[in-house]
């Protein structure tokens, strides 16, 4: 036996080690037989009976598990029941039986395949993934037709990691949560139901592993890492021990999470720091509160433009933002306007490929050029501001005129809305991202014309040090504690405090516990990060005194190299907070 590693997509975080249970979800092999005229009625009746049996099974699951069902679960079951009544599926199959004179199994398989092909042509990833619902419903009916037992995860007796080609929501619903350690599937993406459900059930999962079912047998020892989407089959001793350690620290993290969630992010001497979450999809909004964050410090809105044949309408902007702002209440949501171009998603419309896109028509530059695309977004954000507290954030601002241009466009949109009698928050705060060195250098000028700054270190480091943030060859130079970067941060902080405006950071630097005290010492009041980092940073915030943080920041600022700055930070943390460092 030798260790084999499968790399897929991390669908639900956590690490589990255990025995595999291979769930038989092989497709039912269908013999599509020709039938006689006289058999048509009989085949249609068989098909309808199998439909009814399938519906009864799903209803049964719904009844048995009804008290455990969250809204998303209920919605999935409803979708499956609706599919069993869907005209394309039902009438399509019946028509094939009648017209082509094939048996029910053959007709159903052909119909399902035809529907799936239609889904495959859909550009939108989320909608395209819904084809799995059709396949799963089709498989259930087929099993009922051929009389094959529906193997159920409710019957599992021993603790196990479930390995399957794909899991239907009905599988995940009935599974005994006390027995299922995690699951790993060949199919699936981050937005497949399996992934969504795994996250909401808190069960570690990796999906999109391609051929894992071919490599694993029931009883094999496997390690499932749902954080990185990895599965290791028959791990050797070293890997095993390594993952035991990782598992322990992750469990610790989870326990801490529970403890810290409802506690304020406040220093020992009573200074409040606002810890917020960065999100990209509207449905992520609830995970921020689950991790103990207070509001959204960066809502990247590019997803509205992803994989769509058409540009989003004002209404789609409005609905997405309203969804988030209502769920985040009473907390604030910082909505960043479109940041296309660069290393991100391509420019919508017919723009020529740029020779150097990272220095090209990116973010606000693009929006000010394509006002027809920018305007609906501004209108959507403003309209959503009537439903909660929104702050708008302009990305990639490099000078005052750009900011003024964007603001005057916003004023125009406000005037339009006012004239139309459409409500919006006239006091909505306006901020700029500080992620281009020129903006950091003129922070004092910008500060007079905005309500807050949000520093995007991902880009600020890239542009300050002239290193491509996505290039692995220069990744070793990507260093937040470079004196040049720290001086810019200090400068920005100084300008914000002079002008008495808010100071936030939403780049990845904000989510690293090692930097938390430094950033607090530099005067950052808002730190926004990926949700998983919130508990760690909260732990630091709650363990320090503000004057310690200021002392640390001063010390770090005096270092001539990043290496020394890092060592200073580490030594300081070791000395002052040995327990904390050991835990971290
Ligand atoms: C940043 O640049 O730090 C930032 C938060 O924006 P993005 O990562 O979306 O470019
Ligand atoms: Mg950026």
XYZ file of C-alpha atoms and ligand atoms in Angstrom:
595
model
C 0.000 0.000 0.000
C 1.285 3.434 -0.730
C -0.054 6.848 0.058
C -2.081 8.484 -2.691
C -3.149 12.100 -2.668
C -6.187 13.545 -4.378
C -6.544 17.259 -4.800
C -9.940 18.780 -5.376
C -11.859 21.713 -3.978
C -12.186 22.464 -0.288
C -15.949 22.566 0.202
C -16.261 22.659 3.965
C -13.339 23.228 6.342
C -12.042 20.746 8.876
C -9.699 17.768 9.028
C -10.832 14.213 9.698
C -9.027 10.904 9.742
C -10.928 7.657 9.511
C -12.108 4.683 7.520
C -13.704 5.135 4.155
C -17.232 4.122 3.357
C -17.770 3.881 -0.369
C -21.348 4.784 -1.143
C -22.727 2.976 -4.130
C -24.115 5.703 -6.252
C -23.066 4.174 -9.519
C -25.415 5.125 -12.226
C -28.082 2.543 -12.750
C -27.222 0.713 -15.946
C -30.184 1.014 -18.183
C -31.216 -1.325 -20.927
C -33.242 0.798 -23.300
C -35.502 -1.812 -24.872
C -37.958 -1.440 -27.724
C -41.484 -2.261 -26.659
C -44.706 -3.264 -28.396
C -47.756 -1.051 -28.845
C -49.605 -3.019 -26.224
C -46.887 -2.406 -23.636
C -46.913 1.380 -23.918
C -49.662 1.844 -21.368
C -47.945 -0.480 -18.966
C -44.579 1.304 -19.275
C -46.165 4.700 -18.709
C -47.874 3.308 -15.631
C -44.558 1.855 -14.351
C -42.909 5.209 -14.857
C -45.655 7.049 -12.988
C -45.488 4.534 -10.177
C -41.737 5.064 -9.855
C -42.333 8.822 -9.807
C -44.863 8.444 -7.014
C -42.516 6.159 -5.056
C -39.723 8.713 -5.442
C -41.967 11.504 -4.286
C -43.047 9.464 -1.271
C -39.416 8.790 -0.365
C -38.544 12.461 -0.470
C -41.675 13.378 1.475
C -40.676 10.771 4.019
C -37.244 12.334 4.386
C -38.865 15.698 4.765
C -41.154 14.410 7.503
C -38.487 12.515 9.384
C -35.976 15.281 9.302
C -38.250 18.236 9.319
C -37.135 19.645 12.643
C -33.491 19.619 11.530
C -34.154 21.308 8.255
C -32.773 24.758 7.673
C -34.184 26.901 4.966
C -31.615 25.795 2.390
C -32.369 22.133 3.055
C -36.078 22.629 2.711
C -35.515 24.492 -0.486
C -33.467 21.615 -1.903
C -36.115 19.034 -1.063
C -38.747 21.270 -2.585
C -36.627 21.517 -5.710
C -36.485 17.740 -5.972
C -40.226 17.356 -5.505
C -40.809 20.033 -8.123
C -38.476 18.252 -10.524
C -40.534 15.088 -10.095
C -43.456 17.105 -11.379
C -41.481 18.949 -13.999
C -43.080 18.852 -17.420
C -39.807 18.489 -19.280
C -38.956 15.434 -17.232
C -42.375 13.820 -16.868
C -43.997 14.692 -20.203
C -40.689 14.251 -21.997
C -40.336 10.704 -20.719
C -43.946 9.777 -21.376
C -43.678 11.189 -24.890
C -40.556 9.138 -25.570
C -42.262 5.953 -24.321
C -45.250 6.612 -26.552
C -43.626 7.925 -29.679
C -40.368 6.028 -29.713
C -41.758 2.915 -28.084
C -38.903 2.430 -25.653
C -39.262 1.139 -22.142
C -39.588 3.536 -19.203
C -35.944 3.189 -18.126
C -34.593 3.997 -21.592
C -37.001 6.894 -22.073
C -36.199 8.393 -18.684
C -32.434 8.136 -19.151
C -32.666 9.840 -22.569
C -34.858 12.592 -21.158
C -32.543 13.256 -18.222
C -29.516 13.348 -20.532
C -31.268 15.832 -22.813
C -32.142 18.126 -19.902
C -28.600 17.918 -18.544
C -27.222 18.937 -21.934
C -29.406 22.047 -21.776
C -27.972 22.905 -18.350
C -24.446 22.393 -19.645
C -24.956 25.248 -22.060
C -25.748 27.715 -19.279
C -22.931 30.154 -18.629
C -23.810 30.869 -15.013
C -21.937 28.431 -12.767
C -24.570 28.327 -10.044
C -27.400 27.559 -12.453
C -25.269 25.108 -14.417
C -24.566 23.157 -11.243
C -28.279 22.644 -10.769
C -28.045 19.919 -13.409
C -26.907 17.656 -10.585
C -30.360 17.979 -9.064
C -31.877 16.715 -12.297
C -29.393 13.826 -12.442
C -29.976 12.879 -8.839
C -33.732 12.944 -9.196
C -33.448 10.930 -12.409
C -31.264 8.332 -10.681
C -33.745 7.983 -7.830
C -36.621 7.332 -10.218
C -34.484 4.854 -12.167
C -33.631 2.958 -9.023
C -37.284 2.744 -8.199
C -38.018 1.558 -11.729
C -35.471 -1.264 -11.648
C -36.201 -2.074 -8.018
C -32.679 -1.331 -6.810
C -32.497 -0.450 -3.161
C -31.762 3.153 -2.333
C -28.671 2.703 -0.239
C -29.010 5.181 2.567
C -26.515 6.963 4.741
C -29.070 6.649 7.518
C -28.042 2.995 7.798
C -24.367 3.560 8.550
C -23.346 1.830 11.753
C -19.680 2.787 12.131
C -18.022 6.180 11.979
C -16.787 6.767 8.450
C -15.688 9.210 5.806
C -18.119 8.922 2.958
C -16.635 8.562 -0.490
C -19.097 8.905 -3.336
C -19.318 9.942 -6.941
C -21.729 12.651 -5.925
C -24.090 13.065 -3.035
C -27.676 14.064 -3.395
C -29.009 16.501 -0.823
C -31.290 13.684 0.230
C -28.195 11.612 1.066
C -26.636 14.320 3.144
C -29.880 15.023 4.928
C -30.555 11.548 6.162
C -26.982 10.725 7.037
C -26.295 10.103 10.661
C -24.279 13.103 11.591
C -22.758 11.263 14.541
C -21.376 8.608 12.204
C -20.335 10.657 9.209
C -16.938 12.211 9.767
C -16.776 13.912 6.414
C -17.286 13.342 2.757
C -15.346 13.389 -0.441
C -16.817 13.260 -3.910
C -15.641 12.877 -7.490
C -18.042 15.540 -8.681
C -19.064 18.933 -7.359
C -17.871 22.484 -7.079
C -17.891 25.089 -4.337
C -21.401 26.062 -5.311
C -22.841 22.562 -5.655
C -25.483 21.628 -3.132
C -23.174 19.063 -1.584
C -20.730 21.831 -0.789
C -23.357 24.271 0.442
C -24.925 21.635 2.669
C -21.603 20.429 4.017
C -20.802 23.957 5.115
C -24.164 24.484 6.691
C -23.950 21.130 8.516
C -20.383 21.829 9.569
C -19.093 18.550 8.126
C -15.647 18.668 6.499
C -15.864 17.984 2.787
C -13.780 17.952 -0.345
C -15.436 17.833 -3.744
C -14.347 17.726 -7.363
C -11.783 14.999 -6.626
C -12.371 13.481 -10.036
C -11.692 9.739 -9.619
C -11.545 9.191 -5.899
C -14.276 6.527 -5.995
C -12.100 4.390 -8.253
C -9.186 4.481 -5.810
C -10.859 3.910 -2.464
C -12.491 0.844 -0.990
C -14.687 0.663 2.071
C -12.412 0.263 5.092
C -9.388 2.116 3.675
C -7.776 4.654 5.984
C -8.185 8.165 4.612
C -7.368 11.680 5.699
C -9.773 14.321 4.520
C -8.657 17.928 4.568
C -11.690 20.052 3.781
C -9.685 23.256 4.111
C -7.466 22.516 1.132
C -9.741 20.052 -0.654
C -7.325 17.134 -0.204
C -7.824 13.465 0.429
C -4.914 11.201 1.336
C -5.540 7.507 0.962
C -3.454 5.019 2.987
C -1.274 7.757 4.483
C 2.199 6.847 5.677
C 3.149 7.379 9.297
C 4.733 10.770 8.844
C 1.718 12.177 7.024
C -0.561 10.620 9.564
C 1.213 12.272 12.491
C 1.431 15.551 10.649
C -2.315 15.564 10.054
C -3.055 14.562 13.615
C -1.277 17.739 14.640
C -3.109 19.811 12.068
C -6.376 18.299 13.167
C -5.695 19.163 16.771
C -4.945 22.766 15.985
C -8.040 23.023 13.828
C -10.191 21.584 16.598
C -8.695 24.077 18.953
C -9.579 26.780 16.498
C -13.163 25.606 16.453
C -13.403 25.573 20.221
C -11.967 29.040 20.404
C -14.399 30.095 17.785
C -17.333 29.060 19.869
C -15.944 30.819 22.915
C -15.064 34.058 21.233
C -17.958 34.460 18.897
C -20.144 36.594 21.073
C -17.413 38.446 22.906
C -16.458 41.948 21.809
C -13.203 42.602 19.949
C -11.888 44.775 22.728
C -8.380 45.177 24.130
C -7.607 44.531 27.798
C -7.772 48.269 28.381
C -11.116 48.669 26.686
C -10.315 49.826 23.126
C -12.747 48.511 20.576
C -11.509 47.251 17.196
C -14.076 46.479 14.518
C -13.476 43.029 13.071
C -15.377 42.457 9.882
C -15.588 39.884 7.116
C -14.676 40.005 3.436
C -17.261 38.351 1.229
C -17.669 37.670 -2.458
C -21.029 35.938 -2.619
C -24.215 37.267 -1.023
C -24.860 33.991 0.782
C -21.562 34.288 2.651
C -22.997 37.100 4.742
C -24.192 34.793 7.515
C -20.767 33.150 7.904
C -19.317 36.456 9.097
C -21.555 36.571 12.159
C -20.999 32.823 12.704
C -17.297 33.565 13.052
C -17.841 36.440 15.427
C -17.442 39.287 12.941
C -19.462 42.489 13.092
C -20.477 43.421 9.586
C -18.914 43.279 6.160
C -15.776 45.335 5.630
C -15.415 44.373 1.982
C -18.107 43.058 -0.291
C -16.424 42.344 -3.616
C -19.081 42.692 -6.268
C -17.339 41.079 -9.216
C -19.383 37.892 -8.852
C -22.342 39.686 -10.431
C -20.338 39.877 -13.622
C -18.941 36.360 -13.543
C -19.951 33.727 -16.067
C -22.903 35.684 -17.270
C -23.735 36.297 -20.895
C -25.341 39.640 -20.003
C -24.289 42.488 -17.792
C -26.153 42.682 -14.494
C -29.171 44.929 -14.485
C -29.772 47.637 -11.904
C -32.401 45.379 -10.369
C -29.929 42.496 -10.002
C -27.419 44.814 -8.344
C -30.111 46.135 -6.037
C -31.441 42.704 -5.058
C -27.971 41.300 -4.311
C -26.980 44.271 -2.149
C -30.318 44.419 -0.409
C -30.010 40.715 0.458
C -26.640 41.311 2.081
C -27.467 44.524 3.874
C -30.663 43.123 5.363
C -28.890 40.028 6.631
C -25.932 41.920 8.008
C -28.163 44.315 10.009
C -27.620 45.937 12.440
C -24.051 45.962 11.158
C -22.613 47.932 8.291
C -21.817 46.611 4.824
C -18.994 48.117 2.793
C -19.836 47.586 -0.856
C -16.927 47.975 -3.217
C -17.769 49.001 -6.735
C -16.681 46.817 -9.611
C -13.001 45.858 -9.709
C -12.578 44.177 -13.097
C -9.457 43.959 -15.182
C -5.941 43.389 -13.955
C -5.420 39.831 -12.795
C -9.107 39.564 -12.018
C -12.014 38.805 -14.285
C -11.747 40.116 -17.810
C -13.226 43.395 -18.886
C -16.849 43.121 -19.935
C -17.535 44.303 -23.452
C -15.237 44.480 -26.412
C -12.008 45.685 -24.945
C -8.768 44.779 -26.567
C -6.456 42.557 -24.617
C -4.082 44.807 -22.716
C -0.331 44.257 -22.795
C -0.037 44.904 -19.076
C -3.466 44.555 -17.511
C -2.364 45.030 -13.907
C -1.338 48.551 -14.898
C -4.244 48.893 -17.266
C -7.903 49.692 -17.388
C -8.792 48.268 -14.032
C -11.528 48.927 -11.435
C -12.533 52.605 -11.172
C -10.654 53.410 -14.392
C -12.854 50.997 -16.260
C -16.019 52.152 -14.495
C -15.420 55.797 -15.338
C -14.910 54.841 -18.953
C -17.951 52.578 -19.130
C -20.493 54.667 -17.275
C -23.278 52.625 -18.788
C -21.954 49.723 -16.691
C -21.122 51.810 -13.616
C -24.418 53.693 -13.392
C -26.669 50.657 -12.764
C -24.312 49.542 -10.015
C -24.366 52.958 -8.340
C -28.151 53.052 -8.588
C -28.383 49.525 -7.154
C -26.117 50.391 -4.226
C -27.952 53.622 -3.466
C -31.351 51.967 -3.633
C -30.152 49.185 -1.311
C -28.896 51.819 1.125
C -32.519 52.460 2.073
C -32.573 49.002 3.713
C -29.647 49.240 6.111
C -26.244 50.824 6.570
C -24.093 50.749 3.471
C -20.772 52.444 2.906
C -19.607 52.672 -0.674
C -15.971 52.030 -1.539
C -14.157 52.961 -4.745
C -11.265 50.666 -5.709
C -7.922 51.574 -7.319
C -8.217 55.308 -6.817
C -4.877 56.810 -7.801
C -5.605 60.526 -7.654
C -8.066 63.198 -6.633
C -9.644 63.758 -10.033
C -10.698 60.132 -10.248
C -12.346 60.365 -6.844
C -14.110 63.601 -7.784
C -15.300 62.109 -11.029
C -16.737 59.065 -9.266
C -18.351 61.239 -6.606
C -19.939 63.551 -9.129
C -21.389 60.584 -10.938
C -22.813 59.417 -7.658
C -24.324 62.860 -7.103
C -25.961 62.673 -10.524
C -27.425 59.292 -9.677
C -28.673 60.621 -6.335
C -30.381 63.518 -8.126
C -32.049 61.079 -10.518
C -33.309 58.919 -7.679
C -34.543 61.939 -5.789
C -36.444 63.133 -8.844
C -37.949 59.665 -9.243
C -38.949 59.603 -5.581
C -36.838 56.493 -4.955
C -35.608 56.277 -1.351
C -31.895 56.014 -0.506
C -29.544 56.961 2.312
C -28.386 60.460 1.536
C -25.743 60.214 4.264
C -24.170 57.050 2.875
C -20.462 57.210 3.613
C -18.004 57.257 0.737
C -14.556 55.728 1.008
C -11.613 54.949 -1.193
C -9.356 51.968 -1.244
C -5.772 52.854 -0.658
C -4.069 50.290 -2.797
C -2.058 52.346 -5.266
C 1.063 53.985 -3.814
C 0.102 57.363 -5.306
C -3.093 57.316 -3.246
C -1.114 56.566 -0.097
C 1.218 59.457 -0.873
C -1.630 61.943 -1.250
C -3.707 60.465 1.546
C -3.906 63.912 3.184
C -5.580 65.332 0.063
C -7.926 62.403 -0.367
C -8.842 62.452 3.327
C -10.524 65.843 2.920
C -12.980 64.440 0.439
C -13.960 61.038 1.829
C -15.441 59.578 4.974
C -12.975 56.728 5.354
C -10.030 54.867 3.889
C -9.773 51.145 3.419
C -6.269 49.931 2.740
C -5.985 47.084 0.249
C -2.606 45.619 1.061
C -2.875 42.901 -1.574
C -2.475 45.509 -4.262
C -0.622 48.112 -2.250
C 2.220 45.644 -1.673
C 2.161 44.557 -5.303
C 2.395 48.103 -6.626
C 4.810 49.396 -3.992
C 7.320 46.580 -4.341
C 6.690 46.030 -8.063
C 5.962 42.353 -7.664
C 3.108 40.564 -9.345
C 0.927 39.305 -6.504
C 0.103 36.136 -8.427
C 3.605 35.240 -9.588
C 5.080 32.362 -7.600
C 8.642 33.304 -8.660
C 8.561 36.563 -6.752
C 6.250 35.398 -4.002
C 9.180 35.410 -1.565
C 9.302 39.210 -1.917
C 5.674 39.667 -1.056
C 6.229 41.063 2.399
C 3.767 43.217 4.353
C 6.454 44.218 6.842
C 8.709 45.788 4.191
C 9.653 49.222 5.553
C 8.356 50.879 2.367
C 4.941 49.327 2.898
C 4.885 50.123 6.605
C 5.791 53.748 5.929
C 2.892 54.051 3.524
C 0.563 52.531 6.092
C 1.772 54.979 8.695
C 1.342 57.883 6.332
C -2.204 56.851 5.483
C -3.030 56.431 9.148
C -1.651 59.827 9.955
C -3.728 61.479 7.238
C -6.882 59.664 8.357
C -6.417 60.688 11.972
C -5.607 64.303 11.090
C -8.781 64.518 9.050
C -10.731 62.515 11.663
C -11.994 59.992 9.144
C -12.319 56.208 9.510
C -9.357 53.936 8.885
C -9.832 50.361 7.766
C -7.773 47.613 6.223
C -9.347 44.938 4.041
C -6.289 43.330 2.411
C -5.077 39.912 3.569
C -2.628 41.545 5.955
C -5.575 42.410 8.188
C -6.321 38.718 8.784
C -2.892 37.650 10.017
C -2.741 37.459 13.828
C 0.948 38.369 13.786
C 0.161 41.762 12.301
C -2.966 42.507 14.308
C -1.263 44.299 17.190
C 0.978 46.271 14.814
C -2.022 47.453 12.832
C -3.867 48.427 15.989
C -0.785 50.308 17.111
C -0.693 52.070 13.753
C -4.239 53.263 14.348
C -6.391 50.929 12.251
C -9.889 50.864 13.735
C -11.468 48.435 11.276
C -9.892 45.172 10.175
C -11.758 43.194 7.551
C -10.644 39.694 6.601
C -11.604 36.245 5.376
C -14.060 34.927 7.911
C -11.891 32.056 9.142
C -9.305 34.540 10.443
C -11.727 36.555 12.558
C -11.489 34.379 15.717
C -7.680 34.386 15.622
C -7.425 38.121 15.258
C -10.065 38.575 17.922
C -7.943 36.473 20.222
C -5.003 38.857 19.737
C -7.144 41.954 20.153
C -8.557 40.630 23.393
C -5.100 39.782 24.743
C -3.272 43.078 24.272
C -3.314 46.535 25.739
C -3.418 49.458 23.376
C -0.193 50.940 24.669
C 1.574 47.606 24.050
C 0.290 47.631 20.496
C 1.527 51.189 19.987
C 4.913 50.296 21.429
C 5.155 47.309 19.114
C 4.199 49.390 16.077
C 6.883 51.965 16.998
C 9.484 49.261 17.367
C 8.600 47.606 14.098
C 8.626 50.946 12.281
C 12.234 51.476 13.318
C 13.485 48.311 11.602
C 15.406 48.782 8.349
C 14.427 45.443 6.783
C 11.341 43.280 6.624
C 13.269 40.432 8.161
C 14.154 42.465 11.229
C 10.648 43.845 11.451
C 9.257 40.318 11.437
C 11.708 39.122 14.060
C 10.860 42.125 16.195
C 7.168 41.372 15.932
C 7.662 37.705 16.730
C 9.964 38.403 19.665
C 7.567 40.964 21.070
C 4.678 38.552 20.858
C 6.744 35.765 22.424
C 7.837 37.916 25.273
C 4.567 39.611 26.043
C 2.148 36.858 25.170
C 3.899 33.511 25.406
C 0.630 31.682 25.998
C -1.014 33.364 23.087
C 1.868 32.594 20.722
C 1.856 28.956 21.792
C -1.836 28.803 21.035
C -1.500 30.569 17.730
C -6.532 44.446 -1.872
O -6.002 44.788 -2.921
O -5.913 44.346 -0.782
C -7.953 44.114 -1.835
C -8.584 43.866 -0.711
O -8.590 44.029 -3.021
P -8.500 42.762 -4.005
O -7.792 41.656 -3.287
O -9.905 42.442 -4.343
O -7.722 43.335 -5.153
Mg -7.182 45.336 -4.610
